[in-house]
Short mmCIF file of C-alpha atoms and ligand atoms in Angstrom, two decimals:
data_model
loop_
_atom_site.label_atom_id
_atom_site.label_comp_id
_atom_site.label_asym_id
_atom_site.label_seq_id
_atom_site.Cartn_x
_atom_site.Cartn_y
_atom_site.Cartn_z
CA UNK A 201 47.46 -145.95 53.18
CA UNK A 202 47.70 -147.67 50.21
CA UNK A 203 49.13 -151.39 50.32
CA UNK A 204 49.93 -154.78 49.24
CA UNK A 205 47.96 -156.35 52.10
CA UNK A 206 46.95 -159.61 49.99
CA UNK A 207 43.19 -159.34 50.94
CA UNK A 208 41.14 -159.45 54.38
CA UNK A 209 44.68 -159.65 56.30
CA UNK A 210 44.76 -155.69 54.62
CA UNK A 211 41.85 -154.76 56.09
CA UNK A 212 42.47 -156.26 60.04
CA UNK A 213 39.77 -158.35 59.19
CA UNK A 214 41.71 -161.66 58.68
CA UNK A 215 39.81 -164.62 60.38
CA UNK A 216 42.25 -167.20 59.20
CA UNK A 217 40.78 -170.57 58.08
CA UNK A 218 37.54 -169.78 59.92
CA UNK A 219 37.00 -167.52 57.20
CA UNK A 220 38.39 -169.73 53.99
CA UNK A 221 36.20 -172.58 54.86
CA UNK A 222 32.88 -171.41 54.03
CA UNK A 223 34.05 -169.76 50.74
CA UNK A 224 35.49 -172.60 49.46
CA UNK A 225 32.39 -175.33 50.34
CA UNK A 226 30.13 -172.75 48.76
CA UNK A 227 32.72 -172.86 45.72
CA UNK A 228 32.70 -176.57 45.37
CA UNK A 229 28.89 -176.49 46.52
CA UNK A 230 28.44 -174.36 43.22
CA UNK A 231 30.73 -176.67 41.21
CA UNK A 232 28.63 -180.13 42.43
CA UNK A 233 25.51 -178.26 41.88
CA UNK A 234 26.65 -177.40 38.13
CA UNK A 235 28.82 -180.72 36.97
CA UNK A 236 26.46 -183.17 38.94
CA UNK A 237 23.66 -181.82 39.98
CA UNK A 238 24.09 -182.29 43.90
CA UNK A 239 26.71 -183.20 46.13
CA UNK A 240 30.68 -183.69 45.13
CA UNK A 241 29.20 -187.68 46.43
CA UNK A 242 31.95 -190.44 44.76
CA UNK A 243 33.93 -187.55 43.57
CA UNK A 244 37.32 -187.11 43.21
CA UNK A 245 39.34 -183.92 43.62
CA UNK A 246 43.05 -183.38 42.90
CA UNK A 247 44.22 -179.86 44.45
CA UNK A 248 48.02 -178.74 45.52
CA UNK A 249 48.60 -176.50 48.83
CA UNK A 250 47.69 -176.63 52.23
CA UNK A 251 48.64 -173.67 53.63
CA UNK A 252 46.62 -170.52 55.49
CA UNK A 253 43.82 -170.80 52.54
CA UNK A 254 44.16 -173.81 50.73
CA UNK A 255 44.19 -175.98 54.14
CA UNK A 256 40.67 -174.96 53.95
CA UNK A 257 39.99 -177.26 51.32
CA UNK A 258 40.20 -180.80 52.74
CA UNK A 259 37.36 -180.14 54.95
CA UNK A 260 35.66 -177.99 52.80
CA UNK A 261 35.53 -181.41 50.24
CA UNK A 262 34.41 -183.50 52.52
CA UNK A 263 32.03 -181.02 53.40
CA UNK A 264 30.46 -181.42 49.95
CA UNK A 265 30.46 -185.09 50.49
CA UNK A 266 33.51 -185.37 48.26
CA UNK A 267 37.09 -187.02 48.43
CA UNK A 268 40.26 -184.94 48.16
CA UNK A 269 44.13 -185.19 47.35
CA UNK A 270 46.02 -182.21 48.56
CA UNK A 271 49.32 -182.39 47.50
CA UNK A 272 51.53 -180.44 49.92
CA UNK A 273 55.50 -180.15 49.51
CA UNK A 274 55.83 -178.86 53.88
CA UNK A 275 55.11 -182.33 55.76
CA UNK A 276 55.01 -179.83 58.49
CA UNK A 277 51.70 -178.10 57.20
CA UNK A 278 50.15 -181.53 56.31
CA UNK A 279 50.81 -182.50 60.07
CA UNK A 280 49.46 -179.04 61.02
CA UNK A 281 45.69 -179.59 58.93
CA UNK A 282 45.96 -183.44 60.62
CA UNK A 283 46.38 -182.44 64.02
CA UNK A 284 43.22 -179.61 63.58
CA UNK A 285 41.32 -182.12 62.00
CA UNK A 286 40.72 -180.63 58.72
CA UNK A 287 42.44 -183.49 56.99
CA UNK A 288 42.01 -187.30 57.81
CA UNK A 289 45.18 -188.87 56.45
CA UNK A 290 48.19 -188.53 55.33
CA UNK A 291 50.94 -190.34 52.85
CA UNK A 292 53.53 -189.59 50.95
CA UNK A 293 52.80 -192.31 47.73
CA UNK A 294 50.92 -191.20 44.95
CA UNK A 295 49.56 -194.83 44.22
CA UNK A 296 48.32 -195.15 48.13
CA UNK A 297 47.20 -192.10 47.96
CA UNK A 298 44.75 -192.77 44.83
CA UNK A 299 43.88 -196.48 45.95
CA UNK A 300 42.79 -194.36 49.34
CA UNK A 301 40.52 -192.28 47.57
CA UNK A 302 38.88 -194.54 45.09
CA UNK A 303 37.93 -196.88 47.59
CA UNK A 304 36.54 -193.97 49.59
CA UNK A 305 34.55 -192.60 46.23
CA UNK A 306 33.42 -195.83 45.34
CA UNK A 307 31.96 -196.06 48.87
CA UNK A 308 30.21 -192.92 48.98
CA UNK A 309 32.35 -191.95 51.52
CA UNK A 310 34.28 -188.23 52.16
CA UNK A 311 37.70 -188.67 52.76
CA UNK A 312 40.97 -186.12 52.85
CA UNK A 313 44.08 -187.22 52.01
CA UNK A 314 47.29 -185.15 52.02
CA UNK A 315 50.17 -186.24 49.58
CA UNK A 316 53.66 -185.21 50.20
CA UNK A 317 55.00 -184.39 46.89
CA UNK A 318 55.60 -181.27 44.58
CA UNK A 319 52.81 -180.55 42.43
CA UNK A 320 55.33 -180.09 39.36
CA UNK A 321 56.13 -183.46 39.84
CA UNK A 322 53.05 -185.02 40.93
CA UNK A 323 49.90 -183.21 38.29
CA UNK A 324 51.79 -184.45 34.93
CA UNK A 325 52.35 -187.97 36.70
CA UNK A 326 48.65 -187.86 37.29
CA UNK A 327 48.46 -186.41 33.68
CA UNK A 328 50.16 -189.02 32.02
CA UNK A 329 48.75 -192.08 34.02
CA UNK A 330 46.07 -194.82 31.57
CA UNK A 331 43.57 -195.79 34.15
CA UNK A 332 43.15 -192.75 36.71
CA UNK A 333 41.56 -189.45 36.12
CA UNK A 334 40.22 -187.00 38.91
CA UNK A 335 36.72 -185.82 38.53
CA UNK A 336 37.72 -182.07 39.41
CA UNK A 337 41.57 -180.68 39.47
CA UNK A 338 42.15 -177.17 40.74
CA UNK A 339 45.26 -175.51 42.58
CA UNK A 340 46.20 -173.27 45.56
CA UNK A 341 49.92 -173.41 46.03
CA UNK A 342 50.77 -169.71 46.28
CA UNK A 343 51.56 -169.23 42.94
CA UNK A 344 51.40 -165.42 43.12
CA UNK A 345 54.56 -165.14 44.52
CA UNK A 346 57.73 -166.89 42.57
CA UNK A 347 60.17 -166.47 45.47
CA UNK A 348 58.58 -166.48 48.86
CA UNK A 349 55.33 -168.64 48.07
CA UNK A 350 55.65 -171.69 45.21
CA UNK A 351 58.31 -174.11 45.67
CA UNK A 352 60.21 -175.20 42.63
CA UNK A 353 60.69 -178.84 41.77
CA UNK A 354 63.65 -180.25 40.86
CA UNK A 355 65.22 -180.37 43.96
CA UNK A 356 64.54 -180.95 47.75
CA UNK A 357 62.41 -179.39 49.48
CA UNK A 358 64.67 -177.99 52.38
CA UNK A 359 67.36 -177.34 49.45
CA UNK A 360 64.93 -175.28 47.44
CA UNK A 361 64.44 -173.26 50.95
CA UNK A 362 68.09 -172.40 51.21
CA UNK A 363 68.40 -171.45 47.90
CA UNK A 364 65.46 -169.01 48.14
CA UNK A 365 67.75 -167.25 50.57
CA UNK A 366 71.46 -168.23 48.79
CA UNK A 367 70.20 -167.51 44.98
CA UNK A 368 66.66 -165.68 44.59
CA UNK A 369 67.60 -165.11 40.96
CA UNK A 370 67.91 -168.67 39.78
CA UNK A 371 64.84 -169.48 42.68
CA UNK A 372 62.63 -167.54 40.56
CA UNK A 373 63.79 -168.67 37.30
CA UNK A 374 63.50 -172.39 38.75
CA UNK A 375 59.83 -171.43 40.23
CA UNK A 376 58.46 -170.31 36.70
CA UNK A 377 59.88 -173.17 34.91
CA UNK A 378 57.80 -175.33 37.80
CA UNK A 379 54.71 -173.74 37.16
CA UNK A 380 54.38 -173.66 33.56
CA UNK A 381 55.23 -177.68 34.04
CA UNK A 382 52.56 -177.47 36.60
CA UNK A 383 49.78 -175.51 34.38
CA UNK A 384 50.36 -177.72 31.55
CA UNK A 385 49.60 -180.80 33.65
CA UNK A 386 46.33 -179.18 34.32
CA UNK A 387 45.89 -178.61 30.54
CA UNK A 388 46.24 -181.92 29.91
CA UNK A 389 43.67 -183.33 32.34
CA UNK A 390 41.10 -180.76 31.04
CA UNK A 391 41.53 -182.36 27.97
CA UNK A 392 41.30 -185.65 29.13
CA UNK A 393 38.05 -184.71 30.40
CA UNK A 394 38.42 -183.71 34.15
CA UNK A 395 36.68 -180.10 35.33
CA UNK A 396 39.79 -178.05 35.76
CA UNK A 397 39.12 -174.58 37.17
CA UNK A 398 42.12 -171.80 38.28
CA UNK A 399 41.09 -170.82 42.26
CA UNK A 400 42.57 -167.37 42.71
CA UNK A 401 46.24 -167.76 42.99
CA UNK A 402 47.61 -166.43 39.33
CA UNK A 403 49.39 -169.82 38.15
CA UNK A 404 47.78 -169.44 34.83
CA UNK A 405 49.65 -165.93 34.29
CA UNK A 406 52.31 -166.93 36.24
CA UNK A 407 52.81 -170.10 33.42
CA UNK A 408 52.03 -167.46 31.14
CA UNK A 409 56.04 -165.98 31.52
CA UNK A 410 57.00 -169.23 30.20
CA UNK A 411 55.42 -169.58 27.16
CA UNK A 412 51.95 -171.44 28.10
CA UNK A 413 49.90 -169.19 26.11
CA UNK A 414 46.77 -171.11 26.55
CA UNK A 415 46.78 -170.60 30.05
CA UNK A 416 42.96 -169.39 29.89
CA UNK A 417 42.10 -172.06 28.37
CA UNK A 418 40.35 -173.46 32.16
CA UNK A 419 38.15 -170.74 33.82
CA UNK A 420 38.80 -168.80 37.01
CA UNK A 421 36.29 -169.88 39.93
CA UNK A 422 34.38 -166.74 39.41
CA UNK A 423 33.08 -166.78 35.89
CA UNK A 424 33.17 -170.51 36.36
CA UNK A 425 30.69 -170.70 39.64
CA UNK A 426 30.40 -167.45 41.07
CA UNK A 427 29.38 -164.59 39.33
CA UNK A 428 25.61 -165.36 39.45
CA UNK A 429 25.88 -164.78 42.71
CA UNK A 430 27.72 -161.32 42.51
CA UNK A 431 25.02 -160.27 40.25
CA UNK A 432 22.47 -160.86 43.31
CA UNK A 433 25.16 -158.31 46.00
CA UNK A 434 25.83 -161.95 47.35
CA UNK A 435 29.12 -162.86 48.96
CA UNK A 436 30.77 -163.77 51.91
CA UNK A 437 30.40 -161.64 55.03
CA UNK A 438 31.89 -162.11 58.72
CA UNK A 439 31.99 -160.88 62.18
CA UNK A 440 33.99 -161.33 65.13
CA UNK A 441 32.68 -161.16 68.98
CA UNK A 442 35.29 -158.71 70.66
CA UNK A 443 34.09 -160.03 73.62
CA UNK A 444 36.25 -163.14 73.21
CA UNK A 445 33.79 -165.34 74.08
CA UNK A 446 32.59 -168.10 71.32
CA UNK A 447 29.07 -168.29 73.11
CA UNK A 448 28.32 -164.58 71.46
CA UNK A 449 28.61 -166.27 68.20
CA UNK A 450 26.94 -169.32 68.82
CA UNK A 451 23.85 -167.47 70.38
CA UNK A 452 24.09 -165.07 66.86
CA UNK A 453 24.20 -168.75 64.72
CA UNK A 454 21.02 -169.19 66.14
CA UNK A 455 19.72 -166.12 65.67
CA UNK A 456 20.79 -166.29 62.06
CA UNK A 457 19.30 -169.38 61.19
CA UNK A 458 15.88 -168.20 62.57
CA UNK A 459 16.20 -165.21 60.80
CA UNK A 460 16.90 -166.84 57.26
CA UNK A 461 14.86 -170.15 57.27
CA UNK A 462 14.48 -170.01 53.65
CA UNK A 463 18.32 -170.39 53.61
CA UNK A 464 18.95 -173.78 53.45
CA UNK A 465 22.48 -173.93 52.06
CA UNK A 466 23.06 -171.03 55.00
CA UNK A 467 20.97 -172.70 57.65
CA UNK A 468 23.17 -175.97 57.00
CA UNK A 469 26.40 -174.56 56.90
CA UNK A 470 25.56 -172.58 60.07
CA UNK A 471 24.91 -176.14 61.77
CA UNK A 472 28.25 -177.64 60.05
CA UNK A 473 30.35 -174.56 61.05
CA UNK A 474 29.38 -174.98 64.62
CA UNK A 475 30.55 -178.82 65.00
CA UNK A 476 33.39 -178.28 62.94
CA UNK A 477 35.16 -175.16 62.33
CA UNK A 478 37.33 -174.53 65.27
CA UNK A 479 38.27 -170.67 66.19
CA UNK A 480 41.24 -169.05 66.23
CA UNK A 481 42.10 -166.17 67.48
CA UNK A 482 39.07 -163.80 68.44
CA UNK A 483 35.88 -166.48 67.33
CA UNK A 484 34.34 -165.36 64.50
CA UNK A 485 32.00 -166.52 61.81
CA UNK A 486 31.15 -166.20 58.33
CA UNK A 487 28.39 -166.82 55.66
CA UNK A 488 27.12 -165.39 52.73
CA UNK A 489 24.43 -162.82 52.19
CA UNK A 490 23.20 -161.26 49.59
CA UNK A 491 21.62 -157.54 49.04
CA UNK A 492 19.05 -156.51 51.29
CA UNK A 493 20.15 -159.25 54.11
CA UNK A 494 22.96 -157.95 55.10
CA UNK A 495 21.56 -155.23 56.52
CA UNK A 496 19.14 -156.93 57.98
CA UNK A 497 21.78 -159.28 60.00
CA UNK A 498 23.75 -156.39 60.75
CA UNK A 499 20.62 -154.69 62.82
CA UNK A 500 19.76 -157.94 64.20
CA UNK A 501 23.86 -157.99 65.78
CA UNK A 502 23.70 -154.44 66.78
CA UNK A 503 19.52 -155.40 68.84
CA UNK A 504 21.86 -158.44 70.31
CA UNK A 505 24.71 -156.14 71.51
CA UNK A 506 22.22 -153.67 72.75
CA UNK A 507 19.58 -156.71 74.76
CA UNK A 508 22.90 -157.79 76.12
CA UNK A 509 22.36 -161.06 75.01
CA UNK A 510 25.82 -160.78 72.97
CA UNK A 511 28.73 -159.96 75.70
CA UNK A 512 30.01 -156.75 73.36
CA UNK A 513 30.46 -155.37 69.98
CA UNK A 514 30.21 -157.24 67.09
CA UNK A 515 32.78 -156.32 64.74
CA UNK A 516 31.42 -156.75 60.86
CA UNK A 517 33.69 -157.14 57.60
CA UNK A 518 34.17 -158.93 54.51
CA UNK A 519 36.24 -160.92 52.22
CA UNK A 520 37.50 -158.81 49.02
CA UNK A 521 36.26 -162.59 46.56
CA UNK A 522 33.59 -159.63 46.60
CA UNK A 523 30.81 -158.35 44.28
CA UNK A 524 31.19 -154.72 43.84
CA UNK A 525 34.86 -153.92 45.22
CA UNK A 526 37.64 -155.45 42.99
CA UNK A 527 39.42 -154.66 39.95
CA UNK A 528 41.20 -158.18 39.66
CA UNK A 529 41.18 -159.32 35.76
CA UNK A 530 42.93 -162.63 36.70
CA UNK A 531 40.14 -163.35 39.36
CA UNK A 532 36.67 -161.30 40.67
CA UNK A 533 36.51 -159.43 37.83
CA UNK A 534 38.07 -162.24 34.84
CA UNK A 535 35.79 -162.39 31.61
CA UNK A 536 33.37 -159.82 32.35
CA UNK A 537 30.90 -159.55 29.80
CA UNK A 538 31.57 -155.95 28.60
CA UNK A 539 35.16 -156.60 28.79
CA UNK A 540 35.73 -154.58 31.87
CA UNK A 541 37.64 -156.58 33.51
CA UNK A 542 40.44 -154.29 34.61
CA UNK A 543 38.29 -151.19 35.30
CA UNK A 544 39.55 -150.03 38.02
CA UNK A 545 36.89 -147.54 39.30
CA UNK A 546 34.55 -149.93 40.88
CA UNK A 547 37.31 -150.08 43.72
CA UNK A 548 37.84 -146.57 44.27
CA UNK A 549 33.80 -146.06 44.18
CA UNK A 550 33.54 -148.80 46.91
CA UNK A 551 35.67 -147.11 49.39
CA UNK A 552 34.64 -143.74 48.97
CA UNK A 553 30.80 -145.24 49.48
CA UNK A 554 32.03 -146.94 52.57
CA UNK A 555 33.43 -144.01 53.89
CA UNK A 556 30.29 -141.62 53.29
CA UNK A 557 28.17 -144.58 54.44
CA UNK A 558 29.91 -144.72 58.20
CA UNK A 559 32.24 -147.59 58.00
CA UNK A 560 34.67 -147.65 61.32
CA UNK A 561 37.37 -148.36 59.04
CA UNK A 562 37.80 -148.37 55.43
CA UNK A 563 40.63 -149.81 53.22
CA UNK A 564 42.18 -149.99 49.67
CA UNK A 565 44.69 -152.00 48.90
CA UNK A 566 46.61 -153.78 45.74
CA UNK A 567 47.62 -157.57 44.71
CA UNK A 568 44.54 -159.77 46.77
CA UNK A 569 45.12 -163.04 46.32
CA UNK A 570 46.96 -162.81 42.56
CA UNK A 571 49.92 -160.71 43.53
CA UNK A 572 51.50 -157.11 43.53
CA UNK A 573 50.13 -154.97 40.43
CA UNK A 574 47.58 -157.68 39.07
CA UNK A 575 44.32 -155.72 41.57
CA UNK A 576 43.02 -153.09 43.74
CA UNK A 577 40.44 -153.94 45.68
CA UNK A 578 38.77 -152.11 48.76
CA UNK A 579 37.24 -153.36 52.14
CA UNK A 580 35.17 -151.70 54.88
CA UNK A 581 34.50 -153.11 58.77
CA UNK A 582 32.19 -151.44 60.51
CA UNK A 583 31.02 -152.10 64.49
CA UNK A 584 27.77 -153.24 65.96
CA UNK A 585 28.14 -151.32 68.93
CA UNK A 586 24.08 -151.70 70.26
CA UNK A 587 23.68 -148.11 70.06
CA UNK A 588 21.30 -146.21 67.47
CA UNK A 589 24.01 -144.57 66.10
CA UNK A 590 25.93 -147.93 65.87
CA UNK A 591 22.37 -149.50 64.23
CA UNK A 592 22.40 -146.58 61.51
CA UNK A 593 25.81 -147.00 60.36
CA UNK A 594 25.68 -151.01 60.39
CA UNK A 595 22.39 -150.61 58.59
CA UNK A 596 23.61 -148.17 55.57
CA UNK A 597 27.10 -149.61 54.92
CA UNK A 598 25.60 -153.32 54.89
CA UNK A 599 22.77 -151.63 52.59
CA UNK A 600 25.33 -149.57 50.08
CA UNK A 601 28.36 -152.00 49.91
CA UNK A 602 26.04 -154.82 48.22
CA UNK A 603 24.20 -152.46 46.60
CA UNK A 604 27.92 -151.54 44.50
CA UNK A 605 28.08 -155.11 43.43
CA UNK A 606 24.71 -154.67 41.44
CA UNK A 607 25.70 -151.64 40.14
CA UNK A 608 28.75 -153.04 39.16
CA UNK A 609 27.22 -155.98 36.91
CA UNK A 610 24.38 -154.13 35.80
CA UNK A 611 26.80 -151.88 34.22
CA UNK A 612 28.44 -154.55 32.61
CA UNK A 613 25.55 -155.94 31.04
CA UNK A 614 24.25 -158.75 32.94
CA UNK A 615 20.56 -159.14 32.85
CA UNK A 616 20.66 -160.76 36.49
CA UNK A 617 21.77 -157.61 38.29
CA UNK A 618 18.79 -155.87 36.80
CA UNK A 619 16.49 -158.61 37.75
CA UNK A 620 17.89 -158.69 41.26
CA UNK A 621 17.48 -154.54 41.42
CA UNK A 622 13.79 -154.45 40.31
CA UNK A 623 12.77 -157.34 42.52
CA UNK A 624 14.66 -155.44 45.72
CA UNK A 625 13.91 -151.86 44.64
CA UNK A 626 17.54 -151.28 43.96
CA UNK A 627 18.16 -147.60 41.92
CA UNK A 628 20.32 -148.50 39.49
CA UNK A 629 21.96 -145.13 38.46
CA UNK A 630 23.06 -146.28 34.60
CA UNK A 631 20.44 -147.29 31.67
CA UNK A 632 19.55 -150.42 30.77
P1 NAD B 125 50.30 -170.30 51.82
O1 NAD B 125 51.59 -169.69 51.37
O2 NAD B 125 49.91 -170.27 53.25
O3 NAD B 125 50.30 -171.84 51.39
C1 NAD B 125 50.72 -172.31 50.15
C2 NAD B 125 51.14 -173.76 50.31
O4 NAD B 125 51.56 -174.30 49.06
C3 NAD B 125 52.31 -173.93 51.28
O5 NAD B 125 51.94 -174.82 52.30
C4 NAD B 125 53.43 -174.44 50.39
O6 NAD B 125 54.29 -175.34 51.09
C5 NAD B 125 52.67 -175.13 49.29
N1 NAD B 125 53.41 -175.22 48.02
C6 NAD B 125 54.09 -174.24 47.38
N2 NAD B 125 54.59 -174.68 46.24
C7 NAD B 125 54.22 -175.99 46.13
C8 NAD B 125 54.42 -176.97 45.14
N3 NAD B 125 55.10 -176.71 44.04
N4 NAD B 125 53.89 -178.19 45.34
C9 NAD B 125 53.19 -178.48 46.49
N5 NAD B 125 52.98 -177.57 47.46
C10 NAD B 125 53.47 -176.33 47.28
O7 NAD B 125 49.17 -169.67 50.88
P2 NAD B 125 47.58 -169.69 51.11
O8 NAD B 125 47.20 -168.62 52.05
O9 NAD B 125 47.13 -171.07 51.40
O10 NAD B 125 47.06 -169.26 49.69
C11 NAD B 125 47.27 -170.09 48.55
C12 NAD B 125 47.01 -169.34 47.26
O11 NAD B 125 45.61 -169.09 47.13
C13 NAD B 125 47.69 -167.99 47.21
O12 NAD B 125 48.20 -167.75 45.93
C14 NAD B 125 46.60 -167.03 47.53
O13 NAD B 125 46.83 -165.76 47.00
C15 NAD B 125 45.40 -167.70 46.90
N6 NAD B 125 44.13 -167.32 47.57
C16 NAD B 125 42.97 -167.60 46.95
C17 NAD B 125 41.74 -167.29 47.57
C18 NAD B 125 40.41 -167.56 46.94
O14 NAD B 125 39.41 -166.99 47.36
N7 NAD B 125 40.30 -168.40 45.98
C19 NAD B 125 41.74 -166.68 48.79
C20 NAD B 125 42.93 -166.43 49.41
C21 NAD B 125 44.11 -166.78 48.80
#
């Protein structure tokens, strides 16, 4: 079956903000790390959306020790990310709002803040304002989609709604007009000197069909912080307990951290993501791993099914912001060095390896996260089912699915893939 499933939703491997949460801290981790050489400490970011992803990014923030504004156009989803506690206030001024969070910065202090607002109206009011400017300004309305995901400004909120239903035509045409008014804002603050990065929803192409050619101008989030890392097979992997219970994953946190000491950024977001990150639906968990440990967590789930010390089957997957498994030129694959972005191959060699390598179900689907027709991307879960058979499948897909993402930058040209190969005996099957 070939689909539009978006991304993990596609591949029944959707973990809903349990699995957002961790992607994004290591995001802004890798932004702090880069800008200011720690923590997001007495920093200010300015970010639109709260929904099923973006409400991931308030806690996320403050995570990083930062301060956030989330501008958010639903009160009900800013109610929604209070009442879960992964956002700590909420107002619907854009001065309170900003007093909020420089007192907060100026203290050291994280703090959330969602802003009821359009971000069409609010970014260029930002933009044009003497004595304010946000450290770091990114986006994740859903941009990708002009009629059932951004909301147009111009107009209220609940009138914009009907007309999505009464008038899609002039919706749309209202929606692009928004976001190019939207982009621009962005472009402005870049200027002005804030770090402005594009996280994965398409509003720079989107702003593109109006006439903001210099769109690119600010990077995507993977050439901008995380392609290093996809050079190394690194990205994020999950599981889910089938058993239902959240002590299975708890007693595999553990595990995990004693497994990877060296990990520190892993060992502390293991401890974070057990206070914090409430579960919903079956509990599940996610980190990041690169080559060669994967496959080692993956036999140390399947010894835990098989000891009994984890109720049942572990169920493994992974997100498609992946290494070796997209063909998404507006995202995972924007800027590559050889200019390969929209080689589409890489996709079709990743299922086909997941298939031959024992996966319990494999997928391919188009649009993740940017939209119909803008990627294909594949993803593979496979099942920790304590059984030797179970331990040899875990073992090979969790060796060969990394394993693509080195192949994949190697044969693009970047040094670090080789590195990474020769120091974990990785074949790589193209020349230098
Ligand atoms: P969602 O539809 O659940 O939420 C989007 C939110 O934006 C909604 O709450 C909506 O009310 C709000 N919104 C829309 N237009 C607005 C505007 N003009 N001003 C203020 N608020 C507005 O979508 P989601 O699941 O949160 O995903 C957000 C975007 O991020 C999507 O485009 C998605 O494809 C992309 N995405 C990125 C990643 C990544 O790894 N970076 C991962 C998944 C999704």
């Amino acid at each position: 079956l070939m689909m539009y499933g978006q991304m993990t939703a596609g591949s029944w491997i959707y973990i809903v903000t349990q699995g957002l949460i961790q992607g994004t801290y290591e995001t802004f981790a890798a932004l702090a790390e880069k800008h200011y050489g720690y923590d997001l400490r007495g920093k200010i970011v300015l970010t639109g959306g709260l929904g099923g992803m973006g409400g991931a990014k308030p806690l996320s923030v403050t995570m990083a020790g930062g301060v956030v504004i989330c501008i958010e156009v639903d009160k009900q989803r800013i109610q929604r990310r209070l009442d879960t506690k992964y956002l700590d206030v909420m107002t619907d001024q854009v001065d309170e709002a900003i007093k909020l969070a420089r007192d907060a910065a100026d203290a050291g202090k994280p703090l959330s803040i969602g802003l009821l607002g359009n971000c069409a109206d609010i970014v260029p009011a930002v933009a044009a304002m003497d004595g304010f400017l946000p450290d770091v300004v990114t986006d994740q309305t859903s941009a990708h989609d002009e009629l059932a995901g951004y909301v147009p400004h111009g107009i209220p909120y609940e009138e914009a709604l009907a007309l999505r239903k009464s008038d899609p035509d002039r919706y749309i045409d209202m929606a692009f007009d928004s976001m190019a008014v939207h982009c621009r804002a962005m472009l402005d603050l870049q200027k002005k000197g804030a770090v402005v990065f594009d996280y994965g929803n398409n509003l720079r192409r989107q702003a593109m069909h109006r006439g903001v050619d210099n769109a690119m101008d600010y990077p995507g989030f993977v050439p901008a912080y995380i392609r290093h890392l996809f050079c190394e097979g690194e990205g994020p992997f999950r599981w889910v307990a089938l058993s239902g219970d959240k002590q299975d994953i708890e007693v595999i946190d553990e595990e995990l951290k004693q497994l990877f000491p060296e990990k520190t950024r892993l060992v502390r977001w293991l401890e974070m993501a057990g206070k914090k990150v409430a579960h919903m639906g079956l509990p599940s968990r996610i980190c990041w791993l690169a080559y060669g440990e994967r496959e080692k967590a993956g036999k140390l789930f399947n010894d835990l099914v098989a000891s009994g010390r984890v109720k049942a089957p572990i169920v493994i997957g992974r997100d498609h912001l992946d290494c070796g498994s997209v063909a998404s030129p507006y995202r995972e694959t924007e800027a590559m060095k050889d200019g390969s972005d929209a080689v589409a191959d890489w996709a079709l060699l990743n299922v086909m390896t997941s298939v031959a390598s024992g996966s319990a179900w494999s997928s391919f689907h188009d649009g993740g996260g940017v939209g119909i027709g803008y990627s294909m991307h594949a993803g593979q879960v496979t099942v920790a089912d304590g059984t030797p058979a179970g331990e040899a499948r875990v073992t090979t897909v969790l060796r060969n699915d990394p394993a693509m993402g080195i192949f994949r930058h190697a044969d693009a040209g970047y040094e670090r893939a080789f590195e990474v190969a020769e120091q974990r005996g990785v074949t790589i099957p193209m020349a230098k």
